[in-house]
Each structure stands twice: as C-alpha cells, then as structure tokens.
Coordinates of C-alpha atoms in Angstrom, one line a residue:
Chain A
X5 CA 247.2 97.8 -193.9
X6 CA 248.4 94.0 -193.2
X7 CA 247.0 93.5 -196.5
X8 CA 248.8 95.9 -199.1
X9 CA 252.2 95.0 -197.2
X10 CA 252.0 91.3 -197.9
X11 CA 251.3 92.9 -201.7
X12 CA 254.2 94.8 -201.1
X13 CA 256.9 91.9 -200.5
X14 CA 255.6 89.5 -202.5
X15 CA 255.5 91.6 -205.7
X16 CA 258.9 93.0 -204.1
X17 CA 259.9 88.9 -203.9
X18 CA 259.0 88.1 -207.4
X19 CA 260.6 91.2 -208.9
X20 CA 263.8 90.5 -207.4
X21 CA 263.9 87.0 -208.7
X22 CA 263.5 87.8 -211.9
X23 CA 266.0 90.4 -211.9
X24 CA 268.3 87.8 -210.8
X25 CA 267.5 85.2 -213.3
X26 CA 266.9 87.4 -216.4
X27 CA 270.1 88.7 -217.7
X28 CA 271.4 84.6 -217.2
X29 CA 268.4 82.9 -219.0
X30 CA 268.8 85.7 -222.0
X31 CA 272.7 85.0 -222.2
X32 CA 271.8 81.4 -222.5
X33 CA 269.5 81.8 -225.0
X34 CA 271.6 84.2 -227.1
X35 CA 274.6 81.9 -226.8
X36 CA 272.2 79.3 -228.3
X37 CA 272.5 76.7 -225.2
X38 CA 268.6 75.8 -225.0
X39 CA 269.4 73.3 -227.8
X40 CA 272.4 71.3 -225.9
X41 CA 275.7 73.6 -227.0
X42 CA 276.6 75.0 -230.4
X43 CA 273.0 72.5 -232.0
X44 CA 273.2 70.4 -235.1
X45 CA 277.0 71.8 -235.8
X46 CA 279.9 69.5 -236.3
X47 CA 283.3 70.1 -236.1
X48 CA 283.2 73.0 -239.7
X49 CA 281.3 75.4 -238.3
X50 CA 282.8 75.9 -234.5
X51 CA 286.6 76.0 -233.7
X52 CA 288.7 73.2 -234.4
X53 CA 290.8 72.4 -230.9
X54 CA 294.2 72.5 -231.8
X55 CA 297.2 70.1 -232.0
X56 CA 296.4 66.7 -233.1
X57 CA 292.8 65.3 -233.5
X58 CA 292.9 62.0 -234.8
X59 CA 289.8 60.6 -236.2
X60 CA 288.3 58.0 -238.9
X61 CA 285.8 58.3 -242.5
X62 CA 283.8 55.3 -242.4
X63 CA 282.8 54.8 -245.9
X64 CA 279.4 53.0 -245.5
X65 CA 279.3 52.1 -249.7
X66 CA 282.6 50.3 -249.1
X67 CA 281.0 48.1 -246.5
X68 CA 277.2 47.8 -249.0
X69 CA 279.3 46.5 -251.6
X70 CA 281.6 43.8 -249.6
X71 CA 279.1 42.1 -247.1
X72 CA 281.8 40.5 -245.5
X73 CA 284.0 43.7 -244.5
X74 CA 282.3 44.2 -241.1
X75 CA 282.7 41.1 -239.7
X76 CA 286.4 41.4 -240.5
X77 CA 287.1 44.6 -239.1
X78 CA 285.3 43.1 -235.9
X79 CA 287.0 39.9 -235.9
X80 CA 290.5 42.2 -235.8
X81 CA 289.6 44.3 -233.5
X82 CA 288.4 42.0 -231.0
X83 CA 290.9 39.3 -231.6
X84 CA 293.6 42.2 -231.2
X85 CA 292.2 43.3 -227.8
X86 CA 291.1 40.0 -226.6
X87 CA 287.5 41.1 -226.3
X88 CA 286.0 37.9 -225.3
X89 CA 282.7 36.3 -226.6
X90 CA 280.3 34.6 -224.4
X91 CA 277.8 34.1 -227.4
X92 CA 274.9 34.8 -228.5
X93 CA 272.8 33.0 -225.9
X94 CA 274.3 36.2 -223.5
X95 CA 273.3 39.1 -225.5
X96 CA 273.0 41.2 -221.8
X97 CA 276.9 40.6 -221.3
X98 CA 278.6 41.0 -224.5
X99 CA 281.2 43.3 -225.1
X100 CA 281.8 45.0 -228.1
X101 CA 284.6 47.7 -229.5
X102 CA 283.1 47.9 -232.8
X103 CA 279.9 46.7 -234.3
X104 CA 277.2 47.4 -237.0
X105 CA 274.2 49.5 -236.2
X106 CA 271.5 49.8 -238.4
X107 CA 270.8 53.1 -240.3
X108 CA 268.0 54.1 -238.2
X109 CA 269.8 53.4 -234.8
X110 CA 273.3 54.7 -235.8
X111 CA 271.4 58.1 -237.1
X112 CA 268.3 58.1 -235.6
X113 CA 268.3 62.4 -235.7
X114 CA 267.8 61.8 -239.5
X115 CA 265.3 61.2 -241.5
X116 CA 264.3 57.2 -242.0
X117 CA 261.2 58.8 -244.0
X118 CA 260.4 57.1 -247.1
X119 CA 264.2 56.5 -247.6
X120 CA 265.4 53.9 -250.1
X121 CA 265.9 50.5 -248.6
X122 CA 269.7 49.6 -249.6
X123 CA 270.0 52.4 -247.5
X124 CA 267.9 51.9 -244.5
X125 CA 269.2 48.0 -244.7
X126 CA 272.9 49.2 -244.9
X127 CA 275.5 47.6 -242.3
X128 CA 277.3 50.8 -240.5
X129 CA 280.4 50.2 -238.5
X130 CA 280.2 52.1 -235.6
X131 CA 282.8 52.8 -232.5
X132 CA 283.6 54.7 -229.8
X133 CA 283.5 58.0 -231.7
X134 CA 286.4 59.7 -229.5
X135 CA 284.5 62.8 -229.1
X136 CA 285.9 66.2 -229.1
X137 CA 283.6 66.9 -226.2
X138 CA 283.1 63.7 -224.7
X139 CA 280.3 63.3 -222.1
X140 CA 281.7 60.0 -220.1
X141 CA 285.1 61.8 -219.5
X142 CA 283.0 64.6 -217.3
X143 CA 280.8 61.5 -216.0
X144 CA 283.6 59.7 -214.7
X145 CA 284.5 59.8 -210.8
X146 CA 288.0 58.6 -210.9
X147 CA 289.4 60.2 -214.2
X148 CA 289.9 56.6 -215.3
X149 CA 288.3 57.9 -218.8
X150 CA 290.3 60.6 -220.0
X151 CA 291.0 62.3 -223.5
X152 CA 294.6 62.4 -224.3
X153 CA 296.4 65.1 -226.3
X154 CA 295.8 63.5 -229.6
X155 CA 292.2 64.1 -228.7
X156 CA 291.8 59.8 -228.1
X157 CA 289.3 59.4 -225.1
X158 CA 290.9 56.6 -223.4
X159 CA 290.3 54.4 -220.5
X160 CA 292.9 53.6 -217.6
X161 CA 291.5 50.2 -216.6
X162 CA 293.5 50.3 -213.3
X163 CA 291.3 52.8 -212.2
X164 CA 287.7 52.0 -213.1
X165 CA 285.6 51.2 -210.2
X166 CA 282.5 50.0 -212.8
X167 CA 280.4 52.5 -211.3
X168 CA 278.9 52.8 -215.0
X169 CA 278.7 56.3 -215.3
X170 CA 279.9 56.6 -218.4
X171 CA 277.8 54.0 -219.6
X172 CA 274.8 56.2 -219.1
X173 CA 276.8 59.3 -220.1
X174 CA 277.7 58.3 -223.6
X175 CA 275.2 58.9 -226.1
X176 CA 276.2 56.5 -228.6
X177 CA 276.5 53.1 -226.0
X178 CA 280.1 52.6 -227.3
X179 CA 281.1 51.2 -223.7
X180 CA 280.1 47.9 -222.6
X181 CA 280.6 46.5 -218.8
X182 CA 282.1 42.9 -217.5
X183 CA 279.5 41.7 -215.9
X184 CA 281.3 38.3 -215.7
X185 CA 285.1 37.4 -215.5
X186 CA 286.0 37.6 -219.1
X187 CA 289.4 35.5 -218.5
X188 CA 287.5 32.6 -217.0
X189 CA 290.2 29.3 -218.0
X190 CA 289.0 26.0 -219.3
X191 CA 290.8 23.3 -217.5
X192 CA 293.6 22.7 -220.3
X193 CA 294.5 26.4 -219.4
X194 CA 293.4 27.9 -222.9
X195 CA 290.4 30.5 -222.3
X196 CA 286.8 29.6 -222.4
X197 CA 285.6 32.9 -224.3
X198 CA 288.9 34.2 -225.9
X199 CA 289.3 32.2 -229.4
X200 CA 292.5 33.4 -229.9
X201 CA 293.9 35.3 -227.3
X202 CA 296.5 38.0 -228.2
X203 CA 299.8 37.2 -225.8
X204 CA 300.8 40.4 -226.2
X205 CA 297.4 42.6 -224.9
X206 CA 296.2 42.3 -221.4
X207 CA 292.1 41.0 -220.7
X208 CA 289.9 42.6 -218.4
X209 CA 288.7 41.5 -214.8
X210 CA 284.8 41.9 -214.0
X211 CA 283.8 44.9 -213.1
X212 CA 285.1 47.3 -215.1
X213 CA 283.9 49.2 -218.7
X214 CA 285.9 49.2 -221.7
X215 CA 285.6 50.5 -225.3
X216 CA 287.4 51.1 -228.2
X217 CA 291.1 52.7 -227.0
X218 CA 291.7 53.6 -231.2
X219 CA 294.3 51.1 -231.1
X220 CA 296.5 52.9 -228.8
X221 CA 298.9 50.5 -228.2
X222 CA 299.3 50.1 -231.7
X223 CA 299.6 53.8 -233.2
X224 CA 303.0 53.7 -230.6
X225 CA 304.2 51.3 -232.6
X226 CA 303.3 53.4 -236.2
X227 CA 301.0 50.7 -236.9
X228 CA 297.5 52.1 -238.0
X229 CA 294.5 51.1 -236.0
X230 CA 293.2 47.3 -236.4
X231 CA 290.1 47.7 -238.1
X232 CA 291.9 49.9 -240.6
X233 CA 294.7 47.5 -241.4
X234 CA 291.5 44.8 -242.0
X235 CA 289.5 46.9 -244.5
X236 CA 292.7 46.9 -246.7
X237 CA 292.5 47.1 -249.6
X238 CA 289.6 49.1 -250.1
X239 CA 289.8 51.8 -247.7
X240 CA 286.7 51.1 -245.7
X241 CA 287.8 52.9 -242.8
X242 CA 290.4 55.9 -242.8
X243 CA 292.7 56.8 -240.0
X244 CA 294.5 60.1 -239.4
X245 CA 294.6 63.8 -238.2
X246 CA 291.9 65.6 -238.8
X247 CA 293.9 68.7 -238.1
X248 CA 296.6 68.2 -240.5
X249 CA 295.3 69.4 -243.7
X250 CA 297.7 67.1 -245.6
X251 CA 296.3 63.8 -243.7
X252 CA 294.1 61.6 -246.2
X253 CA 290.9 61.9 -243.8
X254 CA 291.5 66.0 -244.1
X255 CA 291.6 65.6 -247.9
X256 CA 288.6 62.8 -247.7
X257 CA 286.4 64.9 -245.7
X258 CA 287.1 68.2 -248.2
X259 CA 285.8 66.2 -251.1
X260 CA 283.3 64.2 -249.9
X261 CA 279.7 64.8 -247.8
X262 CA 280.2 63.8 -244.4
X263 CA 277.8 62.8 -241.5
X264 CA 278.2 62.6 -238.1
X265 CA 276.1 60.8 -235.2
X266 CA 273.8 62.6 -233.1
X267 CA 275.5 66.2 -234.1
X268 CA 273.3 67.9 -232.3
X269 CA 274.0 66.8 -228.8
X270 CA 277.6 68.9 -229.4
X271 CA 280.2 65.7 -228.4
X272 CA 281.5 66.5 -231.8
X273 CA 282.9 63.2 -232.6
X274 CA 285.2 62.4 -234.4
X275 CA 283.7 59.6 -236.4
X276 CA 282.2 61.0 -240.1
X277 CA 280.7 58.9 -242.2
X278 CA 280.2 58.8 -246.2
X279 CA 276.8 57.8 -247.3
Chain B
X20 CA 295.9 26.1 -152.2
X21 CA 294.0 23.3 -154.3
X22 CA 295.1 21.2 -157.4
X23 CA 298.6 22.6 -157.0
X24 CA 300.3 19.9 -159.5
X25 CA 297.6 20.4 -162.1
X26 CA 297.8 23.5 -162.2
X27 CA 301.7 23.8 -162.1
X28 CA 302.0 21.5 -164.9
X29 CA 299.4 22.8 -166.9
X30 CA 300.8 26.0 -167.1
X31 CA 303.9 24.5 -168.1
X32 CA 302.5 22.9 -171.3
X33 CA 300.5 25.8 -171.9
X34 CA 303.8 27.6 -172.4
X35 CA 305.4 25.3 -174.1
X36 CA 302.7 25.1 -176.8
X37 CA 302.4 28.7 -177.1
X38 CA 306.3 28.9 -177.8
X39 CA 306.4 25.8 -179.7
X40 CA 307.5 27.7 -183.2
X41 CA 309.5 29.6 -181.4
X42 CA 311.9 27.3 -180.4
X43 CA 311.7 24.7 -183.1
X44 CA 312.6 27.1 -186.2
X45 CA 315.5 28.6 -183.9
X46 CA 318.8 29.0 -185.2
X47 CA 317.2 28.8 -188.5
X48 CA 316.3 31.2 -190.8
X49 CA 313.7 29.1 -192.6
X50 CA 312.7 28.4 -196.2
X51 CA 314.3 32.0 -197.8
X52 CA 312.6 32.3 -201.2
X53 CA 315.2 32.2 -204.1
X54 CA 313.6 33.7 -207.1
X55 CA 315.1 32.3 -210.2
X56 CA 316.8 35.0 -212.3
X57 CA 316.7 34.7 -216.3
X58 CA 319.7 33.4 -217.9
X59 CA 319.7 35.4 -221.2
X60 CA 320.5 38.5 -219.7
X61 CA 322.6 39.9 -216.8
X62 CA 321.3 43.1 -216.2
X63 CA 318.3 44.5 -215.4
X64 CA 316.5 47.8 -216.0
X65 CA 317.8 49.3 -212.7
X66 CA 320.3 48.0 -209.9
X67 CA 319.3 44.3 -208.1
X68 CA 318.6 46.6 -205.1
X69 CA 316.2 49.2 -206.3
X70 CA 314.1 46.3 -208.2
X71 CA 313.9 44.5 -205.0
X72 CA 312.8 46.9 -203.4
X73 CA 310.4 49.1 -205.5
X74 CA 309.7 47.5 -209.2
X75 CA 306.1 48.1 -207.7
X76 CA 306.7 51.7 -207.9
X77 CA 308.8 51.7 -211.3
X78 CA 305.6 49.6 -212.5
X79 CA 303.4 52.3 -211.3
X80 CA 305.3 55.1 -212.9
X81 CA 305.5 53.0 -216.6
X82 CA 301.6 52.6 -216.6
X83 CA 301.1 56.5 -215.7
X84 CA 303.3 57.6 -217.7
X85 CA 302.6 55.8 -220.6
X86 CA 298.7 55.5 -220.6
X87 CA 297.6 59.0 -219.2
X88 CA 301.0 61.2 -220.6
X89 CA 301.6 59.3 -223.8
X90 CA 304.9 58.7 -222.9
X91 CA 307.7 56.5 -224.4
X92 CA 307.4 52.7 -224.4
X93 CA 310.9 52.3 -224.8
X94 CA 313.1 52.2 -222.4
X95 CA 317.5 52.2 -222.1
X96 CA 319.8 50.6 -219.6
X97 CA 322.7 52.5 -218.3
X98 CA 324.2 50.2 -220.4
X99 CA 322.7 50.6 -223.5
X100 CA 320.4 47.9 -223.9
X101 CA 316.7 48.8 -225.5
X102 CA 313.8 47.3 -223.5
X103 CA 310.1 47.8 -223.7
X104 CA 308.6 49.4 -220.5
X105 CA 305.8 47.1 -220.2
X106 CA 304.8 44.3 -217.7
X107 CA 303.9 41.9 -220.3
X108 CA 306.1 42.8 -223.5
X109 CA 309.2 43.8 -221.0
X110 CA 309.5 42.3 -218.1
X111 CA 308.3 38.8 -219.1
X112 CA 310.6 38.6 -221.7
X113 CA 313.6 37.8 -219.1
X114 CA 311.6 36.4 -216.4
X115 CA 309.7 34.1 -218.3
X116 CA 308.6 32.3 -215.8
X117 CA 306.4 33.5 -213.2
X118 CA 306.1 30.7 -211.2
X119 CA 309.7 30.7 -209.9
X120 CA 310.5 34.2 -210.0
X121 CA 307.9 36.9 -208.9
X122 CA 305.7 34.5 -206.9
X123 CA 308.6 32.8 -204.9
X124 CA 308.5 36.3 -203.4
X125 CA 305.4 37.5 -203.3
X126 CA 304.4 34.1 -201.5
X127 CA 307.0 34.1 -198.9
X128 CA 305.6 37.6 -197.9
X129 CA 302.0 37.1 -198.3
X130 CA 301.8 39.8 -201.0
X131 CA 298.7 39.4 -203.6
X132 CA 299.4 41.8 -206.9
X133 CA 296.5 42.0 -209.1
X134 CA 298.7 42.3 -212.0
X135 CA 297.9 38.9 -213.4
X136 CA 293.9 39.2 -213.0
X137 CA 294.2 41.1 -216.7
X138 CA 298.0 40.8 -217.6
X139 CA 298.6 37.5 -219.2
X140 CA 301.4 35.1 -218.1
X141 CA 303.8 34.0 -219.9
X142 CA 303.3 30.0 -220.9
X143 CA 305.4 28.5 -217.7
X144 CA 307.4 25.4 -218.4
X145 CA 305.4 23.3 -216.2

C-alpha cells in the first residue's frame, strides 16, 4: 500500500512539472530563442527601431590599399579624446576607442577556412559597434552606459563605479578600464601619457571604463565623427542614419554586401563592414 | 583640600588655551576669500546670488541634460549673450583662472569638487 502511493506522488510530481514547463520551453523554441534571439540575422531581416539609428560602413579594401589609414583614424580619435598611451611595455592597461583586429578575431563566426591570405592578413578597424541591443547597457548597475535616442550607447563617466560589468558583457571587448590614473602630470605640468592633449575634452580618472562615445561631442557641433573626418578623402569609414533612406550609409549598404560582427549573438550593431 | 594653588591656576590656563582662538580672532572676521571675477564680461549666466549659491546644481543639471537627454549645449543670458553650457568650453572661458576664482572658495570652506580630476584647467598665469 505504502508502496503504490509513493508511485502515486512521484509520477503525480513529475507530471505536474512538466505540465508547467512545457508550453514555456515549446514557445521558446518556436520563437527561435535557443540560438541567443532572432540567430545569425542583422538588422534586414527583423524590424528596424525607429527614429534615428546612426551607424558606420567600414570599407576594409579602403584600409588594404592605404596601409597607413588605420593608424590615422586611431591617432584622431585618440588624440581627439585624449585617450592616453602608457606604451607598449603596458599592453594589460591600454586603452583603446578604435583599433585593428585581425580577420579571424574581428569575425571569428566566419569561416577562416582555406581563405585567401590578403584577406585573412587584412587590417579591420573596429569600434564600439553601438549596438541596437547592447548587452553592457543591461549589465550596467548604475545606468552610467545608456543608449541615447539616436540609438549611440553612451557612457556617463560621472557615474561609473568601474565595477566592469560591461566589460564582460560586451561581446566585442570595445571597453577598456583605467587601471592607472591616465592624467598623471610630468613635473613641467604637460602630461606624461597624453602627447597632445585636447584642451577642449575632459580625461578620465582611474577607475572607470570608457569606449568609443561616436564622437558625441562632436556630432553637436555638425562635425562628423573623428575617425571619419581622418579617412578623408577616400571614404574609409561612412557616418550617418541608417534609417534615413537618403543617408549615404542607407544608399552604401543597398549596393554593397555587408557583414556584421558576431550577428548571431542578436546586439545587432550597427557597425557593417564591406569586404 | 590639597594643592589648592595648582590646581586653581591650572584650571585657569587650561581655559585660557582652550579659548585661545576664540578670543584672539575676535572682532575680526578673518581672511574672507575674494574670488577674482573675469574682466571681459559683466554678467554671468544667472544672478551673482544664485551662482553663489548653487552653480553646483546648474552644473549638475548641464551634464544631465546634455549627456543622458541630448540636450542643447548652447545656452542665452537674459541679456542675450550665447554661452556654451559646459564646465570647460563655458565657464573657463570667463574665469580663466582657477586658482583665484573657484578655489579661493572652495578652500576657505573646505569643499573638494572632483571636477578637475578629468576636467582640464585652464593654463593659469602663474
């Protein structure tokens, strides 16, 4: 008698459970979230948000055929945001808004299979890609990373405790964290690892993350964003709304074929690049 | 009762060390900072009174407003002058020099902003 009722309640038990969890584990597979959310689409095949989107074409031939293009779009960007260099003897503490990844690391969901090598060897200039979806926003504790209404994820230094959570959030390591004072002074006053410090853009202190801000500061102004102004005049990197069909990265990205990183982890970002 | 004198008089000292600053800065107001205002304008972005008394706040409200709501970086007097709502590009443009006007303040009353841990200074005369 003891016997069949413990039979009872546990098959009574186990079909209760999966009552409950059924009809939630079949709506998340039909709604396809198994593979992360919407899988290996970018931003054609799911709704566009609305309202501005601003976002860059990086055209990776453009940067093959001048060797020398990178390192210029870095140089402006950094010297623009005084992003300070502590060399290359302190790999573990540098910080960097934009820099070149190769192939294989910037795409590493594709195929590096028996692909030629001026194209495995190629330079890409890679950035915060200011995701539609961004993953450090919904990391961060304070709301000191936010997206703004031109869909730009930003970063309200006042309030960043460095807790680092978006450093592990972000799939693409576009955040880097001041692990030393960056505004350290040399005795003559001039900064010991800001060359040429922009008077007009505040540093950082230690202890907080930065990344790429798409040259906020600068779009107020109707300036375009410093890395574009430096591939000029070969249009290296192109800056605009993705929404507004007239915008040259709308017509760009009609004409040409377009990749994304990591698509399939559904940020959407809002960096393509032309092979 | 023992060691009356001692006692007596060293209570009297006592006192008069513990009162010492007390009586010596009295009548006096003391060193009363005098921040130096800029000479190439005459007004500011609000009245003398309000600035002196909450420019901490109005600095608040510029950064909020302007990094999380995307709002406006420029800024109107009531009488009609344009200024930039920023720490750096606005108000260092008058007060050039920090030295002798926002830490002649914040000095006399012990206050430590953290503003110029990032913000950058303008280059003082000194």
């Amino acid at each position: 008698m003891d016997n069949s009722r413990r039979k009872f309640l546990k098959l009574a038990g186990v079909s209760a459970i999966a009552g409950i969890a059924a009809p939630a584990a079949f709506n998340s597979l039909l709604k396809g979230e198994a593979f992360a959310s919407g899988g290996g689409s970018g931003h054609g095949e799911d709704k566009a948000p609305t309202g501005k989107r601003y976002g860059f074409v990086v055209d990776v031939q453009k940067f093959a055929a001048d060797k020398d293009l990178a390192q210029r779009c870095i140089n402006a960007c950094h010297t623009t945001h005084n992003v300070p260099d502590f060399g290359k003897d302190n790999k573990k503490d540098e910080i960097k808004w934009i820099w070149t990844e190769t192939f294989g690391h910037a795409f590493p969901d594709h195929s590096q299979y028996k692909k030629n090598t001026q194209l495995v060897d190629l330079p890409i200039m890679t950035f915060c890609n200011h995701c539609d979806n961004p993953p450090c926003v919904r990391a961060c504790p304070t709301k000191a990373t936010f997206k703004n209404a031109d869909g730009m994820v930003l970063m309200d230094f006042h309030r960043c405790i460095g807790c680092r959570f978006c450093m592990a959030a972000c799939p693409y390591g576009a955040r880097s964290f001041n692990w030393r004072n960056p505004a350290v002074k040399n005795e003559d006053g001039s900064y010991k690892y800001i060359r040429r410090p922009n008077l007009d853009f505040p540093t950082r202190m230690r202890g907080v993350v930065e990344k790429c801000n798409m040259c906020a500061e600068r779009l107020a102004e109707g300036k375009q964003p410093a890395c574009v102004d430096a591939c000029r005049p070969t249009d290296g990197i192109i800056f605009g709304d993705l929404n507004d069909p007239n915008s040259e990265v709308s017509k760009v990205l009609r004409e040409k074929f377009t990749i994304q990183r990591k698509p399939a982890l559904g940020t959407k970002p809002s960096i393509f690049y032309i092979i | 009762m023992y060691d009356k004198g001692k006692i007596i008089t060293g209570l009297i000292v006592f006192v008069g060390l513990i009162t010492f600053p007390i009586w010596y800065g009295f009548g006096s107001a003391g060193h009363l900072p005098n921040p130096e205002k800029p000479k190439n304008a005459k007004e500011c972005v609000e009245a003398v009174d309000y600035m002196r008394t909450s420019h901490m706040q109005l600095l608040n409200e510029w950064r909020d407003d302007i990094v999380r709501s995307g709002g406006t970086r420029a800024g109107i007097t009531h009488d009609g002058t344009e200024y930039i709502r920023s720490l750096q590009k606005g108000c260092m443009k008058c007060h050039t020099n920090k030295a002798k006007f926002c830490d002649e303040c914040h000095t006399y009353t012990a206050v430590k902003p953290y503003c110029w841990d990032c913000h950058i200074q303008p280059k003082e005369a000194n």
